[in-house]
Amino acid sequence: MCYTTRLAPLSLIAMLSLTGCLEVEDDTNQELVESLREQNEILQDQNDLLAQQDQFTVSFSAVIKDTYQDTRVTSSDMRVQVLQGDTVLVDGIEATNGKVTIEDLPPSSDLTLLVTFSDGSYSDRAFFMTTPGAPENDVYVDLGVLEVSVPVEISFSIIDRDTGMPVTGLEFSGDSYLGVAQYSTADSYAHTSTFDEETGLYSVTLPKDFAVNLRANIDRDNNGEADFNGVEGSDGNIQNNFLMLYSSGLSEQASYTLYKATDYTLEEKQVTLTLLDEDGNVISGASFYNDENDIDATYDEAAQVYTLTIPFDGSSRITMPVFSAGDVSYRFGRINFNRIESSSDAVRRLAVSTSGYKSNSYYEIIDSESVSLILIASETTAQYGNIQTVASFLSTEDYSYSVYYSEPVTLSADSVMLTYEEFEVIPGNASTEDSTPAGYTRVQTAEKDANVSVELAKNNTQLILTPDSELLGNTVYNYTINELTSIASGEVVNLNSDDKAFTTSVNPSDEEFSISDVILDNGNYYSNGALLVAENTAGEANTAIESRERVSLLLPTSIENLNYFLMTLVGYTENGQAYTDYASYEIVFDGNVRYSRYIGLDVAENENIVRDSYYNYVRGTTMESGEFRYILSISEYLSDNKPENANTMTFHYEYQTQAGVTESGTITLPVL
């Protein structure tokens, strides 16, 4: 022990833990001296421990394999390095029959194992890893198999739709590195593209057997806004200021077309219609509507004309259903408008074609904002009875349903139904009165009715159905319209063309997606070593034996609220041993979920399952009976995760909500 004259401030005491002791003068303050002596002893013990830890190192071994051939890589042109950041720690590592062993690595350190090939026979690949701590002894880690792939050169074109010329100045990059975290040096190992001015093609060399997505910044002038906002081509997408080319669409000579979509305001045309009979008398009581946008005409009694304003994007149409005026019935009619573009005529013209009228069926007029037409209605006998569905509209706001018919109809209230299917899981021990015996669980659908209001409009040619109450989310509904009666002929028909099936959306406010809602499960009827269900519904012990089973991602139904959702497997731990792996999954793309939905059954292995109708179900997982999730199966077999025996998987993820909010990160999921 050493002693000197002054007391050190607290911050200095903390700093001295690096060197080992405090020096104090032995004066009259004996209590303080004793306290400092005790502190010196603690600091000395800490330094002794640190010095001991510095003596221990980490060693690891791994086998380098060709991922397609599943054979060891024995090329003499293979070079293996270990780097810490940009600093090379170990170089010139020789492989024996594809196996490398590296010793004396620092513990608790972020390192990069870099495998390169001087002859280009395989693509270079980086493997990111963190060495474990070595507090008591040297540590050996078996990294298992590290996979590499032969290279393939992909060439593709990026065309500007407006000019028809190649889009230049882009740099595409993609990653094939493997590891549980993206290191700061990751960009150093990216696969990057080149551009050939003569051919107008971008080229990039990628590992043939790995799914590598490419990205390029399309804000070439750095003004904070992408130069394009639309892309045509297989599995291409624009996210923020980046053009994404997904591996599923990349192929030799693939072509993508970029365009700058502008906010387009539809033109409007004011249409005035005069409807005459064959004697030239004005007819009132008809209905005209734009069946593409559900816009009705109004009748001006004073002017004796029908007027309506229709949206126009180069074409549009107006429909007139069958109707009666006095004792005379008139035929169904339709008017079509199409703009005529002619390079030889500077004046734009509008082609008018009609059907179902006695007047001229085709003529051209000057294209202007206001259009006036005279139509001669065509009479028909009362015995036509040819009811047809003209158009239908489903509102995504309140799910009301509007159907237009070719002639006036009537119907009874019980001719219309709004139904939905409700799934029921009935265990065999739920009741002695049902038809499900003990030892069986029944999955069935029961058709339920939803109350709906019925309204006829537009001279009985429009049927409007509106639910009386809010519909359930994420549920399939069916509008069924049975018997319709023609007012003109009295004929009764049942049209299939006016029925409508639809699925209600998930309510974003109730089911906002969170990455923490994703579950990893091996479906072995156990979780953390404990049986999920002790016995079947007959009281017999669950026959399941805890085993290593294939794992699946159990995804919440709230993924239906995402524009896209990508996950990439980057590594897993099996029974405490870490391994690298790589697999990319496009779960949601362009708002469409690419996997199937299942209903969960919380039952024993020896429970019999009965289905009244076919539907996907899953058993042996932590899902509750009746719970719905999308299931993504992964080609790895793992045991349950336990405190003493880790079994986990690590994924990179990226998703975008319908509001345009993008989230990304890394998540490690335990096997349940």
Short mmCIF file of N, CA and C in Angstrom, two decimals, residues 29 49 56 132 213 233 298 336 451 460 487 500 546 561 587 669:
data_model
loop_
_atom_site.label_atom_id
_atom_site.label_comp_id
_atom_site.label_asym_id
_atom_site.label_seq_id
_atom_site.Cartn_x
_atom_site.Cartn_y
_atom_site.Cartn_z
N ASN A 29 -6.93 11.74 10.86
CA ASN A 29 -8.26 11.29 10.43
C ASN A 29 -8.18 9.80 10.12
N LEU A 49 -8.63 -8.87 -11.57
CA LEU A 49 -9.59 -9.59 -12.40
C LEU A 49 -9.47 -9.17 -13.87
N PHE A 56 -7.32 -14.24 -21.45
CA PHE A 56 -8.17 -15.22 -22.12
C PHE A 56 -8.58 -14.72 -23.51
N PRO A 132 -17.98 -13.99 -27.92
CA PRO A 132 -18.49 -14.01 -26.54
C PRO A 132 -17.43 -13.53 -25.56
N ASN A 213 -31.67 -8.01 -52.95
CA ASN A 213 -32.45 -6.89 -53.48
C ASN A 213 -31.52 -5.72 -53.79
N GLY A 233 -42.52 -2.69 -64.15
CA GLY A 233 -41.55 -3.78 -64.26
C GLY A 233 -41.78 -4.78 -63.15
N THR A 298 -80.47 15.52 -63.37
CA THR A 298 -81.67 16.19 -62.86
C THR A 298 -82.51 16.65 -64.06
N ASN A 336 -72.01 6.90 -75.27
CA ASN A 336 -70.57 6.82 -75.03
C ASN A 336 -69.88 8.04 -75.64
N ASN A 451 -78.40 -7.12 -40.41
CA ASN A 451 -79.57 -6.36 -40.86
C ASN A 451 -79.17 -5.33 -41.90
N ASN A 460 -87.00 3.18 -59.88
CA ASN A 460 -86.90 1.76 -59.54
C ASN A 460 -85.84 1.01 -60.35
N ILE A 487 -91.28 -4.54 -63.42
CA ILE A 487 -92.53 -3.77 -63.32
C ILE A 487 -93.28 -3.80 -64.65
N LYS A 500 -72.82 -9.84 -54.34
CA LYS A 500 -71.52 -9.21 -54.08
C LYS A 500 -70.89 -9.79 -52.82
N GLU A 546 -41.86 -33.62 -26.10
CA GLU A 546 -41.12 -32.41 -26.44
C GLU A 546 -40.04 -32.74 -27.47
N ASN A 561 -52.71 -4.05 -42.81
CA ASN A 561 -52.70 -2.59 -42.85
C ASN A 561 -51.38 -2.03 -43.38
N ILE A 587 -43.37 -10.57 -47.17
CA ILE A 587 -44.60 -10.97 -46.49
C ILE A 587 -45.80 -10.19 -47.02
N LEU A 669 -36.11 -13.31 -32.01
CA LEU A 669 -37.34 -13.92 -31.51
C LEU A 669 -37.01 -15.27 -30.86
#
